[in-house]
Amino acid sequence: MRKNIVAGNWKMNKSFEEADDLVNDIMTKLEEKELGENTLMILCPPFPYLEMCQDYSNDSYFAIGAQNVNDNEKGAYTGEVSATMLSSMEIEYCIVGHSERRAYYGETDAMVARKVDRLLENDIRPIVCCGEVLEEREAGKQFEVVSRQIKDGLFHLDAEKFGQIIIAYEPVWAIGTGKTATPEQAQEIHAFIRNLIAEKYGKEVADNTSILYGGSCKPSNARELFANPDVDGGLIGGASLQADDFVNIALSF
Ligand code: PEP
């Protein structure tokens, strides 16, 4: 059975001390209220805080993911971080193709495909983001855009490798804007994505793939979003920076 997943994308926020406090607060709250048996929490802090968060995660309240990875194996790429490095720190997950990386750093579907390959070679599960911008949604092109991102970024994988993929549908117009997709809009496109996967890899693979929603998800709307049959949790930005909010979202299944 596919997992319910709540992943926190901290982006470029918090000092080391603040990050340490946040993980501590999350742990304290998780000691008070346990997550559902089928719920997985993943924290995706900035690179410099991975080790600190990883140390806390040994108590297995949550797993740790990176926010990005380079698409090359190793070499002269100043400032970059490889999948091998993440793997040597036992990082288990990594976000790929976030709309901010696509918009500000020119991350293309071809790069997403290479990053996914590097991660899978190193037994790290990619959390692959897709989603349309506002003009595409207004032009009714969301299905076309998401379909292209998924096919070009992921459909070179065989079924076994695809089985490691977590998908995050994140309409760009809902990220950090306070505008959330309605539960109906989320369900419609999540079902479309699951159907795409079923057409390529079969129903079993599709049914086992967790498809997360991202975009201004918060405690007040998480339950309604997660109640949809094809919404298996969330990739959470802003609300993952507050322990209370983030844990309450994770308790919303
Ligand atoms: C994100 O950037 O992945 C995200 C979903 O952000 P927010 O929750 O702040 O909209």
Tab-separated table of C-alpha atoms and ligand atoms in Angstrom:
chain	number	residue	atom	x	y	z
A	1	MET	CA	0.000	0.000	0.000
A	2	ARG	CA	1.290	3.457	-0.825
A	3	LYS	CA	2.368	5.682	2.045
A	4	ASN	CA	0.849	8.939	3.165
A	5	ILE	CA	3.732	11.377	3.151
A	6	VAL	CA	4.210	14.853	4.523
A	7	ALA	CA	7.496	16.417	3.425
A	8	GLY	CA	8.691	19.797	4.685
A	9	ASN	CA	10.666	21.906	2.251
A	10	TRP	CA	12.439	24.490	4.390
A	11	LYS	CA	13.959	26.168	1.320
A	12	MET	CA	16.623	28.781	2.220
A	13	ASN	CA	15.318	29.595	5.685
A	14	LYS	CA	16.521	29.501	9.308
A	15	SER	CA	19.864	29.855	11.056
A	16	PHE	CA	21.500	26.702	12.387
A	17	GLU	CA	20.162	27.416	15.864
A	18	GLU	CA	16.644	28.089	14.619
A	19	ALA	CA	16.732	24.918	12.553
A	20	ASP	CA	17.879	22.963	15.600
A	21	ASP	CA	14.979	24.428	17.631
A	22	LEU	CA	12.510	23.545	14.895
A	23	VAL	CA	13.551	19.882	14.775
A	24	ASN	CA	13.443	19.711	18.559
A	25	ASP	CA	9.943	21.192	18.591
A	26	ILE	CA	8.781	18.757	15.914
A	27	MET	CA	10.176	15.848	17.947
A	28	THR	CA	8.489	17.042	21.131
A	29	LYS	CA	5.158	17.313	19.345
A	30	LEU	CA	5.568	13.882	17.792
A	31	GLU	CA	6.202	12.447	21.256
A	32	GLU	CA	2.876	13.923	22.368
A	33	LYS	CA	0.882	12.864	19.312
A	34	GLU	CA	1.939	9.908	17.219
A	35	LEU	CA	1.646	9.921	13.464
A	36	GLY	CA	-0.633	7.412	11.780
A	37	GLU	CA	1.010	4.058	11.107
A	38	ASN	CA	0.995	4.620	7.357
A	39	THR	CA	2.267	8.204	7.571
A	40	LEU	CA	5.841	9.128	6.767
A	41	MET	CA	7.276	12.527	7.679
A	42	ILE	CA	10.282	13.830	5.748
A	43	LEU	CA	12.246	16.971	6.632
A	44	CYS	CA	14.134	18.651	3.791
A	45	PRO	CA	16.465	21.218	5.388
A	46	PRO	CA	19.167	23.218	3.587
A	47	PHE	CA	22.370	21.236	2.873
A	48	PRO	CA	24.395	22.603	5.833
A	49	TYR	CA	21.783	21.337	8.302
A	50	LEU	CA	21.362	17.841	6.889
A	51	GLU	CA	23.722	16.209	9.330
A	52	MET	CA	22.196	17.870	12.373
A	53	CYS	CA	18.694	16.809	11.264
A	54	GLN	CA	19.970	13.363	10.370
A	55	ASP	CA	21.288	12.932	13.930
A	56	TYR	CA	17.820	13.665	15.307
A	57	SER	CA	16.177	11.365	12.801
A	58	ASN	CA	17.976	8.362	14.258
A	59	ASP	CA	15.038	8.154	16.655
A	60	SER	CA	13.029	7.468	13.506
A	61	TYR	CA	10.336	10.063	14.021
A	62	PHE	CA	11.025	11.302	10.519
A	63	ALA	CA	13.301	10.778	7.540
A	64	ILE	CA	15.588	13.348	5.941
A	65	GLY	CA	15.675	14.620	2.392
A	66	ALA	CA	17.804	17.116	0.486
A	67	GLN	CA	16.288	19.929	-1.564
A	68	ASN	CA	18.443	19.501	-4.641
A	69	VAL	CA	21.252	17.457	-6.168
A	70	ASN	CA	23.615	17.928	-9.091
A	71	ASP	CA	22.995	15.892	-12.224
A	72	ASN	CA	26.654	14.865	-12.605
A	73	GLU	CA	28.365	12.085	-10.712
A	74	LYS	CA	31.323	14.117	-9.419
A	75	GLY	CA	34.005	16.540	-10.473
A	76	ALA	CA	34.701	20.227	-11.022
A	77	TYR	CA	31.282	21.686	-10.212
A	78	THR	CA	32.046	24.279	-7.565
A	79	GLY	CA	29.352	24.673	-4.964
A	80	GLU	CA	27.380	21.630	-6.036
A	81	VAL	CA	26.379	18.495	-4.124
A	82	SER	CA	26.291	15.007	-5.644
A	83	ALA	CA	23.967	12.096	-5.038
A	84	THR	CA	26.974	10.067	-3.900
A	85	MET	CA	27.673	12.638	-1.192
A	86	LEU	CA	24.062	12.528	-0.013
A	87	SER	CA	24.135	8.760	-0.032
A	88	SER	CA	27.356	8.704	2.001
A	89	MET	CA	25.426	10.669	4.655
A	90	GLU	CA	22.564	8.177	4.434
A	91	ILE	CA	20.135	10.766	3.122
A	92	GLU	CA	17.118	8.847	1.863
A	93	TYR	CA	15.107	11.386	-0.149
A	94	CYS	CA	15.716	14.371	-2.403
A	95	ILE	CA	13.423	16.945	-4.008
A	96	VAL	CA	13.934	17.331	-7.765
A	97	GLY	CA	12.412	19.731	-10.287
A	98	HIS	CA	10.905	22.155	-7.786
A	99	SER	CA	9.306	25.072	-9.636
A	100	GLU	CA	11.773	27.476	-7.990
A	101	ARG	CA	14.675	25.466	-9.436
A	102	ARG	CA	12.939	25.383	-12.805
A	103	ALA	CA	12.246	29.144	-12.752
A	104	TYR	CA	15.459	30.535	-11.213
A	105	TYR	CA	18.102	27.961	-12.155
A	106	GLY	CA	16.889	26.733	-15.530
A	107	GLU	CA	16.164	23.198	-14.399
A	108	THR	CA	14.687	21.417	-17.425
A	109	ASP	CA	12.878	18.101	-17.708
A	110	ALA	CA	16.074	16.628	-19.179
A	111	MET	CA	18.006	17.756	-16.080
A	112	VAL	CA	15.280	16.356	-13.857
A	113	ALA	CA	15.689	13.011	-15.665
A	114	ARG	CA	19.468	13.020	-15.076
A	115	LYS	CA	19.100	14.014	-11.421
A	116	VAL	CA	16.581	11.232	-10.911
A	117	ASP	CA	19.072	8.768	-12.435
A	118	ARG	CA	21.912	9.925	-10.163
A	119	LEU	CA	19.657	9.620	-7.108
A	120	LEU	CA	18.361	6.166	-7.975
A	121	GLU	CA	21.918	4.939	-8.663
A	122	ASN	CA	22.585	5.906	-5.058
A	123	ASP	CA	19.409	4.452	-3.556
A	124	ILE	CA	17.923	7.864	-2.782
A	125	ARG	CA	14.226	8.271	-3.481
A	126	PRO	CA	13.426	11.312	-5.621
A	127	ILE	CA	10.458	13.544	-4.772
A	128	VAL	CA	9.759	14.858	-8.245
A	129	CYS	CA	7.794	18.094	-8.564
A	130	CYS	CA	5.535	19.009	-11.436
A	131	GLY	CA	2.906	21.680	-11.932
A	132	GLU	CA	1.720	24.450	-14.181
A	133	VAL	CA	2.098	28.222	-13.886
A	134	LEU	CA	-0.934	30.510	-13.703
A	135	GLU	CA	-1.060	31.365	-17.421
A	136	GLU	CA	-0.977	27.665	-18.277
A	137	ARG	CA	-3.829	26.944	-15.860
A	138	GLU	CA	-5.842	29.858	-17.271
A	139	ALA	CA	-5.286	28.504	-20.777
A	140	GLY	CA	-6.449	25.043	-19.664
A	141	LYS	CA	-2.998	23.595	-20.343
A	142	GLN	CA	-2.324	22.050	-16.922
A	143	PHE	CA	-2.767	18.458	-18.123
A	144	GLU	CA	-0.479	18.980	-21.094
A	145	VAL	CA	2.233	20.605	-18.945
A	146	VAL	CA	2.144	18.022	-16.170
A	147	SER	CA	2.056	15.187	-18.667
A	148	ARG	CA	5.171	16.528	-20.428
A	149	GLN	CA	7.038	17.035	-17.138
A	150	ILE	CA	6.275	13.501	-15.979
A	151	LYS	CA	6.939	11.782	-19.289
A	152	ASP	CA	10.175	13.658	-20.055
A	153	GLY	CA	11.456	13.564	-16.486
A	154	LEU	CA	10.509	10.035	-15.502
A	155	PHE	CA	9.258	7.737	-18.219
A	156	HIS	CA	12.745	6.592	-19.250
A	157	LEU	CA	12.786	4.549	-16.012
A	158	ASP	CA	11.884	0.890	-15.892
A	159	ALA	CA	8.975	-0.115	-13.650
A	160	GLU	CA	11.202	-1.197	-10.761
A	161	LYS	CA	13.018	2.127	-10.681
A	162	PHE	CA	9.807	4.081	-11.154
A	163	GLY	CA	8.546	2.348	-8.037
A	164	GLN	CA	11.009	4.483	-6.024
A	165	ILE	CA	9.527	7.763	-7.244
A	166	ILE	CA	7.377	10.079	-5.145
A	167	ILE	CA	5.518	12.713	-7.153
A	168	ALA	CA	4.567	16.156	-5.886
A	169	TYR	CA	1.963	18.047	-7.903
A	170	GLU	CA	2.548	21.709	-7.128
A	171	PRO	CA	0.555	24.253	-9.119
A	172	VAL	CA	3.027	27.135	-9.265
A	173	TRP	CA	0.239	29.692	-8.763
A	174	ALA	CA	-0.426	28.152	-5.339
A	175	ILE	CA	3.158	28.071	-4.046
A	176	GLY	CA	3.775	30.624	-1.329
A	177	THR	CA	0.815	32.691	-2.547
A	178	GLY	CA	-1.809	31.682	0.016
A	179	LYS	CA	-3.957	30.453	-2.914
A	180	THR	CA	-4.622	26.739	-2.608
A	181	ALA	CA	-5.966	24.469	-5.310
A	182	THR	CA	-9.466	23.354	-4.371
A	183	PRO	CA	-9.741	19.716	-3.256
A	184	GLU	CA	-11.555	19.070	-6.571
A	185	GLN	CA	-8.766	20.653	-8.632
A	186	ALA	CA	-6.164	18.633	-6.724
A	187	GLN	CA	-8.057	15.353	-7.075
A	188	GLU	CA	-8.652	15.922	-10.788
A	189	ILE	CA	-4.996	16.310	-11.639
A	190	HIS	CA	-3.741	13.699	-9.161
A	191	ALA	CA	-6.105	11.162	-10.770
A	192	PHE	CA	-4.819	12.244	-14.175
A	193	ILE	CA	-1.209	11.672	-13.036
A	194	ARG	CA	-2.041	8.254	-11.586
A	195	ASN	CA	-3.716	7.331	-14.833
A	196	LEU	CA	-0.648	8.381	-16.836
A	197	ILE	CA	1.476	6.143	-14.629
A	198	ALA	CA	-0.975	3.259	-15.017
A	199	GLU	CA	-0.904	3.579	-18.806
A	200	LYS	CA	2.884	3.356	-18.824
A	201	TYR	CA	3.673	0.989	-15.934
A	202	GLY	CA	0.388	-0.728	-15.092
A	203	LYS	CA	-2.155	-0.328	-12.321
A	204	GLU	CA	-0.090	-1.879	-9.554
A	205	VAL	CA	2.797	0.559	-9.961
A	206	ALA	CA	0.339	3.459	-10.239
A	207	ASP	CA	-1.535	2.375	-7.111
A	208	ASN	CA	1.727	2.141	-5.183
A	209	THR	CA	2.949	5.629	-6.137
A	210	SER	CA	2.485	8.371	-3.542
A	211	ILE	CA	1.346	11.599	-5.192
A	212	LEU	CA	1.646	14.631	-2.909
A	213	TYR	CA	-0.015	18.011	-3.238
A	214	GLY	CA	1.984	21.208	-2.693
A	215	GLY	CA	0.927	24.829	-2.662
A	216	SER	CA	-0.127	26.817	0.427
A	217	CYS	CA	-1.110	23.653	2.271
A	218	LYS	CA	-1.756	24.403	5.960
A	219	PRO	CA	-3.529	22.794	8.937
A	220	SER	CA	-6.818	24.465	7.961
A	221	ASN	CA	-6.975	22.914	4.478
A	222	ALA	CA	-4.842	19.755	4.754
A	223	ARG	CA	-7.623	17.438	5.895
A	224	GLU	CA	-9.880	18.382	2.994
A	225	LEU	CA	-7.073	17.973	0.472
A	226	PHE	CA	-5.774	14.692	1.894
A	227	ALA	CA	-9.297	13.226	2.017
A	228	ASN	CA	-9.201	12.851	-1.768
A	229	PRO	CA	-8.512	9.302	-2.937
A	230	ASP	CA	-5.521	10.286	-5.099
A	231	VAL	CA	-3.943	12.851	-2.762
A	232	ASP	CA	-1.421	10.987	-0.624
A	233	GLY	CA	-0.095	13.869	1.429
A	234	GLY	CA	1.741	17.106	0.874
A	235	LEU	CA	4.992	18.823	0.078
A	236	ILE	CA	4.838	21.723	2.477
A	237	GLY	CA	6.798	24.970	2.200
A	238	GLY	CA	5.879	27.858	4.508
A	239	ALA	CA	3.890	25.807	7.012
A	240	SER	CA	6.802	23.385	7.497
A	241	LEU	CA	8.745	26.160	9.247
A	242	GLN	CA	6.375	26.059	12.231
A	243	ALA	CA	6.469	22.845	14.259
A	244	ASP	CA	2.824	23.089	15.319
A	245	ASP	CA	1.535	23.660	11.807
A	246	PHE	CA	3.715	21.017	10.238
A	247	VAL	CA	2.855	18.315	12.767
A	248	ASN	CA	-0.838	19.194	12.570
A	249	ILE	CA	-0.688	18.802	8.790
A	250	ALA	CA	0.952	15.396	9.259
A	251	LEU	CA	-1.898	14.429	11.588
A	252	SER	CA	-4.513	15.345	8.965
A	253	PHE	CA	-4.989	11.947	7.321
B	1	PEP	C1	6.722	24.421	-1.990
B	1	PEP	O1	7.471	25.311	-2.315
B	1	PEP	O2	7.025	23.236	-2.236
B	1	PEP	C2	5.460	24.783	-1.344
B	1	PEP	C3	4.458	23.952	-1.430
B	1	PEP	O3	5.423	25.994	-0.709
B	1	PEP	P1	4.193	26.598	0.148
B	1	PEP	O4	3.653	25.495	1.004
B	1	PEP	O5	4.812	27.706	0.942
B	1	PEP	O6	3.181	27.079	-0.843
